[in-house]
Coordinates of C-alpha atoms in Angstrom, one line a residue:
Chain A
M206 CA 20.6 316.6 -6.1
T207 CA 21.1 320.1 -7.3
G208 CA 24.2 322.1 -6.7
S209 CA 26.0 319.3 -5.1
S210 CA 29.6 318.7 -6.2
D211 CA 29.8 315.2 -4.8
P212 CA 28.6 312.5 -7.2
E213 CA 25.9 310.5 -5.3
T214 CA 25.5 306.8 -5.3
F215 CA 22.3 305.5 -6.8
P216 CA 20.6 302.1 -6.4
T217 CA 21.8 299.4 -8.8
P218 CA 19.3 299.3 -11.7
T219 CA 17.8 296.4 -13.6
I220 CA 17.5 296.7 -17.4
M221 CA 14.6 294.7 -18.7
P222 CA 12.5 294.5 -21.8
L223 CA 9.1 296.0 -21.8
G224 CA 7.6 294.3 -24.8
D225 CA 9.6 294.3 -28.1
S226 CA 9.9 298.0 -28.5
G227 CA 11.0 299.2 -25.0
L228 CA 13.7 298.8 -22.4
L229 CA 12.9 299.7 -18.8
V230 CA 15.6 300.7 -16.4
R231 CA 14.3 300.2 -12.9
F232 CA 16.1 301.4 -9.8
G233 CA 13.9 299.4 -7.5
S234 CA 10.5 297.9 -7.1
A235 CA 9.3 300.3 -4.4
L236 CA 9.1 304.1 -4.4
T237 CA 12.1 305.4 -2.5
D238 CA 13.7 308.8 -2.6
A239 CA 17.0 307.4 -4.0
A240 CA 15.3 305.3 -6.8
N241 CA 13.2 308.3 -7.9
R242 CA 16.2 310.6 -8.0
A243 CA 18.1 308.0 -10.0
A244 CA 15.3 307.8 -12.5
I245 CA 15.2 311.6 -12.9
V246 CA 19.0 311.9 -13.3
L247 CA 19.2 309.1 -15.8
A248 CA 16.4 310.7 -18.0
V249 CA 18.3 314.0 -17.9
A250 CA 21.6 312.2 -18.8
L251 CA 19.9 310.4 -21.7
E252 CA 18.4 313.7 -23.1
R253 CA 21.8 315.3 -23.0
D254 CA 23.7 312.4 -24.5
P255 CA 21.1 310.4 -26.6
I256 CA 21.6 306.8 -27.5
A257 CA 21.2 306.1 -31.2
G258 CA 18.0 304.2 -31.9
V259 CA 16.2 305.4 -28.8
V260 CA 13.0 307.3 -30.0
E261 CA 11.5 308.3 -26.6
I262 CA 12.8 308.7 -23.1
V263 CA 10.2 308.6 -20.3
P264 CA 11.1 309.1 -16.6
N265 CA 8.7 307.3 -14.2
L266 CA 8.6 307.1 -10.4
V267 CA 11.4 304.6 -10.1
S268 CA 12.3 303.8 -13.7
V269 CA 13.1 305.2 -17.1
L270 CA 11.4 303.8 -20.3
L271 CA 13.5 303.8 -23.5
R272 CA 11.4 303.2 -26.5
Y273 CA 13.1 302.1 -29.7
D274 CA 12.1 301.1 -33.2
P275 CA 11.9 297.3 -33.4
W276 CA 12.4 297.4 -37.1
A277 CA 15.7 299.3 -36.8
S278 CA 17.4 298.8 -33.5
A279 CA 18.7 296.0 -31.3
P280 CA 18.1 296.3 -27.6
A281 CA 21.4 294.7 -26.8
A282 CA 23.3 297.6 -28.4
I283 CA 21.1 300.1 -26.5
A284 CA 21.6 298.3 -23.2
G285 CA 25.3 298.4 -23.8
E286 CA 25.2 302.2 -24.3
L287 CA 22.9 302.4 -21.3
R288 CA 25.4 300.7 -19.0
L289 CA 28.1 303.3 -20.0
R290 CA 25.7 306.1 -19.1
L291 CA 24.8 304.5 -15.8
F292 CA 28.5 304.4 -14.8
A293 CA 28.7 308.2 -15.0
L294 CA 25.3 308.9 -13.5
G295 CA 26.4 310.5 -10.3
D296 CA 28.1 313.3 -12.2
T297 CA 25.0 314.5 -13.9
P298 CA 23.7 317.8 -12.6
V299 CA 19.9 318.1 -12.7
P300 CA 18.3 321.5 -13.2
G301 CA 15.2 321.9 -11.0
A302 CA 12.9 324.9 -11.3
S303 CA 11.1 326.2 -8.3
W304 CA 7.3 326.6 -8.3
T305 CA 4.7 327.8 -5.9
I306 CA 1.2 326.3 -6.2
P307 CA -1.4 328.3 -4.3
T308 CA -3.9 325.8 -3.0
R309 CA -7.3 326.1 -1.3
F310 CA -7.3 323.4 1.3
D311 CA -11.0 322.8 1.0
G312 CA -11.1 319.2 -0.3
P313 CA -13.9 316.9 0.9
D314 CA -11.4 314.5 2.5
L315 CA -9.3 317.1 4.3
D316 CA -10.8 316.5 7.8
E317 CA -10.6 312.7 7.4
V318 CA -7.0 312.8 6.4
A319 CA -6.1 315.1 9.3
A320 CA -8.0 312.8 11.7
M321 CA -6.2 309.8 10.4
L322 CA -2.9 311.5 11.1
G323 CA -4.1 312.6 14.5
M324 CA -4.0 316.3 13.7
A325 CA -6.4 319.2 13.5
A326 CA -6.9 320.2 9.8
P327 CA -5.0 323.5 10.1
D328 CA -2.0 321.6 11.6
F329 CA -2.1 319.1 8.8
V330 CA -2.1 321.9 6.2
A331 CA 0.8 323.5 8.0
A332 CA 2.7 320.2 8.1
H333 CA 1.9 319.5 4.5
N334 CA 3.2 322.9 3.3
A335 CA 6.2 322.9 5.6
K336 CA 8.8 322.2 2.9
P337 CA 8.9 322.1 -0.8
L338 CA 8.2 318.7 -2.5
R339 CA 10.0 317.3 -5.5
V340 CA 8.1 316.5 -8.7
L341 CA 8.6 312.8 -8.7
A342 CA 7.1 312.0 -12.1
T343 CA 4.3 312.9 -14.5
G344 CA 2.0 310.0 -15.4
F345 CA -1.3 308.3 -15.4
A346 CA -3.1 311.2 -17.2
P347 CA -2.1 314.3 -19.1
G348 CA -0.1 316.6 -16.8
F349 CA -0.8 314.6 -13.7
V350 CA 2.1 315.0 -11.3
Y351 CA 3.2 313.0 -8.3
C352 CA 5.1 315.2 -5.7
G353 CA 6.9 314.0 -2.6
L354 CA 8.0 312.3 -0.7
H355 CA 6.4 313.3 2.6
G356 CA 7.9 312.2 5.9
E357 CA 6.6 309.2 7.9
G358 CA 4.2 311.4 9.8
L359 CA 2.3 312.3 6.6
V360 CA 1.6 308.9 5.1
V361 CA -1.9 307.5 4.6
P362 CA -3.0 304.7 2.3
R363 CA -5.1 305.2 -0.8
R364 CA -8.9 305.2 -0.3
T365 CA -10.7 301.9 -0.7
D366 CA -13.2 303.3 -3.2
V367 CA -12.7 305.5 -6.3
R368 CA -14.3 308.8 -6.9
P369 CA -15.5 308.7 -10.5
A370 CA -14.4 312.2 -11.5
V371 CA -12.6 315.0 -9.8
P372 CA -12.0 318.3 -11.7
P373 CA -8.6 319.6 -13.0
G374 CA -6.6 321.3 -10.3
S375 CA -7.6 318.8 -7.6
V376 CA -4.9 318.4 -5.0
L377 CA -4.7 314.8 -3.9
F378 CA -3.0 313.1 -1.0
A379 CA -2.0 309.4 -0.4
A380 CA 0.9 307.1 -0.1
G381 CA 3.3 309.7 1.2
Q382 CA 2.7 311.9 -1.9
T383 CA 0.7 314.9 -3.0
A384 CA -0.6 314.8 -6.6
V385 CA -2.2 317.5 -8.7
T386 CA -4.7 316.7 -11.5
A387 CA -4.6 318.6 -14.8
T388 CA -7.7 316.9 -16.4
E389 CA -10.9 315.5 -15.1
M390 CA -10.2 312.0 -13.9
P391 CA -11.3 309.3 -11.4
T392 CA -9.1 308.9 -8.3
G393 CA -8.7 306.6 -5.3
W394 CA -6.6 309.3 -3.5
Y395 CA -7.9 311.7 -0.9
V396 CA -9.0 315.1 -2.2
I397 CA -7.5 317.7 0.1
G398 CA -7.8 320.8 -1.9
H399 CA -8.0 322.7 -5.2
T400 CA -5.7 325.0 -7.2
D401 CA -6.0 327.2 -10.2
F402 CA -2.6 326.0 -11.4
R403 CA -3.0 324.0 -14.6
N404 CA -0.1 321.8 -15.6
F405 CA -1.5 320.8 -19.0
D406 CA -2.1 322.9 -22.1
P407 CA -2.5 320.8 -25.3
A408 CA -1.5 323.9 -27.4
G409 CA 1.7 324.5 -25.3
A410 CA 5.1 323.4 -26.4
P411 CA 5.9 321.5 -24.2
P412 CA 2.3 320.7 -23.1
T413 CA 3.1 320.4 -19.5
R414 CA 5.0 322.9 -17.2
L415 CA 6.3 320.9 -14.3
R416 CA 9.3 318.6 -14.9
P417 CA 10.5 315.7 -12.8
G418 CA 13.1 317.2 -10.4
D419 CA 11.4 320.6 -10.1
M420 CA 10.6 321.7 -6.5
V421 CA 7.0 322.7 -5.7
A422 CA 5.9 324.7 -2.6
F423 CA 2.3 324.3 -1.8
E424 CA 0.9 327.5 -0.2
A425 CA -2.4 328.0 1.4
A426 CA -4.5 330.4 -0.6
P427 CA -7.7 332.0 0.6
Chain B
M805 CA -7.7 317.0 -54.7
S806 CA -10.1 318.2 -52.1
A807 CA -13.5 317.2 -50.9
M808 CA -16.0 317.6 -48.2
L809 CA -17.3 314.4 -46.6
T810 CA -20.3 314.0 -44.4
I811 CA -20.7 311.3 -41.8
L812 CA -24.2 309.8 -42.5
R813 CA -24.0 307.0 -40.0
A814 CA -21.3 306.0 -37.4
G815 CA -20.8 303.4 -34.7
P816 CA -20.1 304.7 -31.2
L817 CA -16.3 304.2 -31.5
T818 CA -15.6 305.8 -34.9
S819 CA -12.6 308.1 -34.7
V820 CA -9.9 309.9 -36.7
Q821 CA -6.5 308.2 -36.4
D822 CA -3.1 308.9 -37.8
A823 CA 0.0 306.9 -37.1
G824 CA 0.0 308.2 -33.5
R825 CA 1.1 310.9 -31.1
F826 CA 4.5 309.7 -30.2
G827 CA 6.9 311.3 -27.8
M828 CA 4.3 312.6 -25.3
L829 CA 4.4 309.8 -22.7
R830 CA 6.5 312.0 -20.4
H831 CA 3.6 314.4 -20.3
G832 CA 1.2 311.7 -19.4
I833 CA -0.2 311.2 -22.9
G834 CA -0.2 307.9 -24.8
A835 CA 0.3 307.7 -28.5
S836 CA -3.2 306.4 -29.6
G837 CA -3.1 305.6 -33.3
P838 CA -4.7 302.8 -35.3
M839 CA -5.8 299.6 -33.5
D840 CA -4.6 297.7 -36.6
G841 CA -1.5 299.4 -37.9
G842 CA -1.1 297.1 -40.9
A843 CA -4.6 297.7 -42.1
F844 CA -4.2 301.4 -41.6
A845 CA -1.0 301.3 -43.8
L846 CA -2.8 299.1 -46.4
A847 CA -5.7 301.5 -46.7
G848 CA -3.2 304.4 -47.1
A849 CA -1.3 302.5 -49.9
L850 CA -4.6 301.9 -51.7
A851 CA -5.8 305.5 -51.4
G852 CA -2.6 307.3 -52.1
G853 CA -1.4 308.1 -48.6
G854 CA -3.1 311.3 -47.5
C855 CA -2.7 311.9 -43.7
G856 CA -5.2 310.5 -41.3
S857 CA -7.9 307.9 -41.4
V858 CA -11.4 307.2 -40.3
E859 CA -11.2 304.2 -38.0
F860 CA -14.6 302.4 -37.7
T861 CA -15.8 299.3 -35.9
M862 CA -18.2 296.4 -36.4
A863 CA -21.0 298.9 -36.0
G864 CA -20.2 300.1 -39.5
L865 CA -20.0 303.5 -41.2
E866 CA -21.6 305.4 -44.0
I867 CA -20.3 308.6 -45.5
G868 CA -21.5 310.9 -48.3
V869 CA -19.5 313.3 -50.5
A870 CA -21.0 316.8 -50.1
S871 CA -18.6 318.3 -52.6
G872 CA -15.4 317.7 -54.5
R873 CA -13.9 314.3 -55.3
C874 CA -11.3 312.0 -53.8
R875 CA -9.9 308.5 -54.0
V876 CA -10.7 306.3 -51.0
G877 CA -8.8 303.2 -49.9
F878 CA -10.4 300.8 -47.4
A879 CA -8.9 297.9 -45.5
G880 CA -9.0 296.1 -42.1
G881 CA -10.7 292.9 -41.1
D882 CA -13.5 291.8 -43.3
F883 CA -16.3 294.3 -44.2
V884 CA -18.9 294.7 -46.9
V885 CA -18.5 298.0 -48.7
K886 CA -21.0 299.5 -51.1
H887 CA -20.3 302.5 -53.3
N888 CA -23.6 304.0 -54.3
G889 CA -25.2 300.6 -53.5
V890 CA -22.8 298.5 -55.5
V891 CA -20.6 296.0 -53.6
L892 CA -16.9 296.5 -54.1
D893 CA -14.0 294.2 -53.2
W894 CA -12.7 294.5 -49.7
P895 CA -10.0 295.7 -49.2
G896 CA -9.9 298.0 -52.1
T897 CA -10.3 301.5 -53.5
A898 CA -12.8 303.7 -55.3
M899 CA -13.1 307.1 -56.8
L900 CA -15.7 309.2 -55.0
R901 CA -17.5 312.2 -56.5
A902 CA -20.0 314.7 -55.2
G903 CA -23.3 313.0 -54.3
D904 CA -21.7 309.6 -53.8
T905 CA -22.2 307.4 -50.8
L906 CA -19.9 304.8 -49.3
A907 CA -21.5 302.3 -46.8
V908 CA -19.6 299.8 -44.7
T909 CA -21.1 296.9 -42.8
P910 CA -19.4 294.1 -40.9
G911 CA -18.3 290.9 -42.7
T912 CA -17.1 287.6 -41.3
W913 CA -14.2 288.6 -39.1
G914 CA -12.4 291.6 -37.5
N915 CA -13.3 294.6 -35.3
Y916 CA -11.6 297.5 -37.0
G917 CA -11.5 299.0 -40.5
Y918 CA -10.1 302.1 -42.1
L919 CA -11.0 304.6 -44.7
R920 CA -8.1 306.6 -46.1
F921 CA -7.9 309.2 -48.9
D922 CA -5.6 310.7 -51.5
A923 CA -5.8 314.0 -49.6
D924 CA -5.1 314.9 -46.0
I925 CA -7.9 315.0 -43.4
D926 CA -8.1 318.7 -42.6
L927 CA -8.0 318.7 -38.9
P928 CA -5.5 320.6 -36.7
P929 CA -2.7 318.5 -35.2
V930 CA -2.7 318.4 -31.4
M931 CA 0.8 317.9 -30.1
G932 CA 1.9 316.9 -33.5
S933 CA -0.9 314.4 -34.4
M934 CA -4.5 314.2 -35.3
A935 CA -5.0 310.8 -33.6
T936 CA -8.1 310.8 -31.4
S937 CA -7.4 309.8 -27.8
S938 CA -10.5 308.4 -26.3
R939 CA -8.8 308.4 -22.9
A940 CA -7.4 312.0 -22.9
Q941 CA -10.2 313.3 -25.1
L942 CA -8.0 315.2 -27.5
G943 CA -7.0 315.1 -31.1
G944 CA -9.3 314.2 -34.0
L945 CA -12.5 316.3 -34.2
D946 CA -12.6 318.2 -30.9
G947 CA -11.2 315.2 -29.0
R948 CA -14.3 313.1 -29.6
V949 CA -15.6 310.3 -31.7
L950 CA -17.2 311.0 -35.1
R951 CA -21.0 310.9 -35.3
A952 CA -23.7 311.3 -37.9
G953 CA -23.8 314.9 -39.2
D954 CA -20.1 315.6 -38.8
A955 CA -18.3 317.1 -41.8
V956 CA -14.8 316.0 -42.6
A957 CA -12.8 318.1 -45.0
L958 CA -10.0 316.7 -47.2
R959 CA -7.4 318.9 -48.8
G960 CA -3.9 318.8 -50.3
G961 CA -1.5 316.0 -49.6
G962 CA -1.6 312.6 -51.0
E963 CA 0.5 310.8 -53.6
S964 CA -0.4 308.4 -56.3
A965 CA -1.7 305.1 -55.0
T966 CA 0.9 302.3 -54.6
L967 CA -1.1 299.2 -55.2
A968 CA 0.5 296.2 -53.6
T969 CA -0.7 292.6 -53.5
L970 CA -3.7 292.5 -51.3
P971 CA -3.6 290.4 -48.1
S972 CA -7.3 289.8 -47.9
A973 CA -7.3 286.5 -46.1
E974 CA -7.9 286.2 -42.5
P975 CA -4.6 286.3 -40.6
A976 CA -3.2 283.1 -39.3
S977 CA -4.7 281.7 -36.2
G978 CA -2.6 280.2 -33.4
P979 CA -1.5 281.6 -30.1
I980 CA -0.9 285.3 -29.5
R981 CA 2.9 285.6 -28.9
V982 CA 4.0 287.5 -25.8
I983 CA 7.1 288.6 -24.0
W984 CA 7.1 288.0 -20.2
G985 CA 6.1 291.3 -18.6
L986 CA 7.3 293.8 -16.0
H987 CA 5.9 291.8 -13.1
A988 CA 6.1 288.3 -14.5
D989 CA 8.5 287.2 -11.7
L990 CA 5.9 288.1 -9.1
F991 CA 3.6 285.4 -10.4
P992 CA 4.5 281.9 -9.2
Q993 CA 5.9 279.6 -11.8
A994 CA 2.8 277.3 -11.6
L995 CA 0.5 280.3 -12.3
R996 CA 2.6 281.3 -15.3
Q997 CA 2.3 277.8 -16.6
R998 CA -1.5 277.9 -16.2
F999 CA -1.6 281.2 -18.0
L1000 CA 0.1 279.6 -21.0
A1001 CA -2.0 276.4 -20.8
A1002 CA -5.3 278.1 -20.5
E1003 CA -7.7 279.2 -23.1
F1004 CA -9.1 282.7 -22.6
V1005 CA -12.0 284.2 -24.5
I1006 CA -12.3 287.8 -25.8
S1007 CA -15.0 289.4 -23.7
S1008 CA -17.6 291.9 -24.9
R1009 CA -15.8 294.6 -22.9
L1010 CA -13.3 295.8 -25.5
D1011 CA -12.4 299.2 -26.8
R1012 CA -9.5 301.3 -27.8
M1013 CA -8.2 301.4 -24.2
G1014 CA -8.2 297.6 -23.5
V1015 CA -9.7 294.2 -24.2
R1016 CA -10.9 292.3 -21.1
L1017 CA -10.5 288.5 -21.3
E1018 CA -12.9 285.9 -19.9
D1019 CA -10.9 283.6 -17.7
A1020 CA -13.2 280.5 -17.5
A1021 CA -10.3 278.3 -16.2
G1022 CA -9.9 280.7 -13.3
V1023 CA -6.2 281.2 -13.8
F1024 CA -6.3 284.5 -12.0
A1025 CA -9.2 283.6 -9.7
E1026 CA -7.0 284.2 -6.6
P1027 CA -5.3 287.5 -7.6
V1028 CA -1.8 288.1 -6.4
A1029 CA -2.3 290.8 -3.7
L1030 CA 0.3 293.3 -4.6
S1031 CA 1.0 296.9 -3.9
L1032 CA 3.1 298.0 -6.8
V1033 CA 4.7 301.3 -7.7
S1034 CA 3.1 302.8 -10.8
D1035 CA 5.2 302.2 -13.8
A1036 CA 5.3 302.7 -17.6
I1037 CA 2.7 300.9 -19.7
V1038 CA 3.2 299.9 -23.4
P1039 CA 0.5 298.7 -25.8
G1040 CA -0.1 295.0 -25.5
D1041 CA 0.6 294.8 -21.8
I1042 CA -1.5 292.2 -20.1
Q1043 CA -2.5 293.4 -16.6
I1044 CA -4.4 291.6 -14.0
L1045 CA -7.0 293.8 -12.3
G1046 CA -7.7 293.6 -8.6
D1047 CA -10.7 291.3 -9.2
G1048 CA -8.6 288.9 -11.2
T1049 CA -9.7 290.1 -14.7
P1050 CA -7.0 289.9 -17.3
I1051 CA -7.0 292.9 -19.6
V1052 CA -4.8 293.5 -22.6
L1053 CA -4.1 297.2 -22.8
M1054 CA -4.4 298.7 -26.3
R1055 CA -3.6 301.9 -28.2
D1056 CA -5.5 304.3 -25.8
H1057 CA -3.9 302.7 -22.8
Q1058 CA -3.1 304.9 -19.7
P1059 CA 0.5 305.9 -19.8
T1060 CA 1.3 304.4 -16.4
G1061 CA -0.3 302.0 -14.1
G1062 CA 0.0 300.0 -10.9
Y1063 CA -1.7 296.7 -11.6
P1064 CA 0.6 293.6 -12.0
R1065 CA 1.5 292.9 -15.6
I1066 CA 2.3 289.3 -16.5
A1067 CA 3.2 289.7 -20.2
T1068 CA 3.2 292.0 -23.3
V1069 CA 1.8 291.0 -26.7
I1070 CA 4.5 291.4 -29.4
S1071 CA 4.2 294.0 -32.1
A1072 CA 3.8 291.4 -34.8
D1073 CA 0.7 290.0 -33.2
L1074 CA -1.0 293.1 -31.8
D1075 CA -2.9 294.0 -34.9
R1076 CA -4.2 290.4 -35.2
F1077 CA -5.2 290.5 -31.5
A1078 CA -7.1 293.8 -31.9
Q1079 CA -9.2 292.2 -34.7
L1080 CA -10.3 289.2 -32.5
R1081 CA -14.0 289.5 -32.0
H1082 CA -16.0 289.0 -28.7
G1083 CA -16.3 285.3 -28.1
T1084 CA -13.0 284.3 -29.8
P1085 CA -10.8 281.9 -27.8
V1086 CA -7.3 283.1 -27.3
A1087 CA -4.1 281.5 -25.9
F1088 CA -0.7 282.9 -25.3
E1089 CA 2.8 281.7 -26.1
P1090 CA 6.0 283.2 -24.8
V1091 CA 8.8 284.2 -27.2
T1092 CA 12.1 286.1 -26.8
V1093 CA 12.5 289.7 -27.8
E1094 CA 14.8 288.6 -30.6
H1095 CA 12.2 286.2 -31.9
A1096 CA 9.6 288.9 -31.7
H1097 CA 11.8 291.2 -33.9
A1098 CA 12.4 288.4 -36.4
L1099 CA 8.6 287.8 -36.7
L1100 CA 8.0 291.6 -37.2
R1101 CA 10.7 291.8 -39.9
S1102 CA 9.5 288.7 -41.7
R1103 CA 5.9 289.8 -42.1

């Protein structure tokens, strides 16, 4: 997605209302690499070339939410402008910063996850860290990032029960993704490690550091 | 004008709110803001439009003026307000001086009321807003609810009050209007019809994050087993939890979620919905986006 000169083809999106103050552009109903990349690229394109009447652009895992003022704007006009942007989507270059997140792989679920995948824990950690992951989206809680996607050999379902509270900096694993918490929160994902990296600072501008499309290398820390 | 207020008594969900912390969804932070935006605006017009409000619930509120003076405007639902023990009209306004008290207790309808002032509530904005997020625990006073003993300073700001005609009557009853939601097409047509035909009841589990509905007719008794990709949430979204409980997501909603959402309450009806008390029956009626806009603009 970065540095390529060939415009890429993205999944055909659906434009649908989300209430009476939002339009959602969805590139699919399942999390795929192509749908996620399309959502990231569209959000960047809309930031560069804003649509009049749109007050907030929010990239999600496979969609982009466009909020508008229902007192002032008509969604039909916004949707028309959107379609023009979508035609040229493949030409949009996406900047992606590179990050290293030192992680202590000491989570309470590490051994269970490794066993589910038929590996010894150190082999799982090595496989997990083998290549950088893309920041797929921020969501659910302040600074909470989804990173992925892992290959088929590194996919486990979510846990059946929810841990009531895990601390900021928890490194979570499920559904072919690695997530990092930035606040204390409940989770149904496996806790595989912890990091001192903090992706949320309410006094910061912007308040989060990682952006969708950034590349994250997880690195085993002592 | 400036003043120092003291919270003498506060229900468990009393919080500082302004219009909301918009533009932060991409960082995983919802806007928060008043549960009844119309009442928030009315209280502001009555007071003179200082920034920020104290949002309180049926549990009531009592404040004292430690020093200074200020004009207060109050609105939202139906409450009984006493200024130094004397009952005033609700909604309305009063001039408060050092030593005064203002006590609010619940009246016949509504969950949320607002105090606003002719000066700004003196709290630091967090990401551009003083709205308290009960979910993210930020904004307001140290990211938490107000409680007895807290001091709230007022300073600067404010304009002259712009008294309008007071809409003191209970809002129209009738179905809560919705727009079909993100996952509506995943619910079978027959189930969508039952959703519209059924009468739900506001449960006792309601707060700034969401309002759970009692589903006595068992519309969602056999929940649609779905594994959905997490997607954007907006206030008013009606999601069906894994155990079949419908929940209407409110101002402190999580920014994204993966439960199926059948419909979204329209902006023109969300204030009215927020004010429905535990035990109130509620039905839903679908409208188009265009109709929702027409309703909003004709209020």
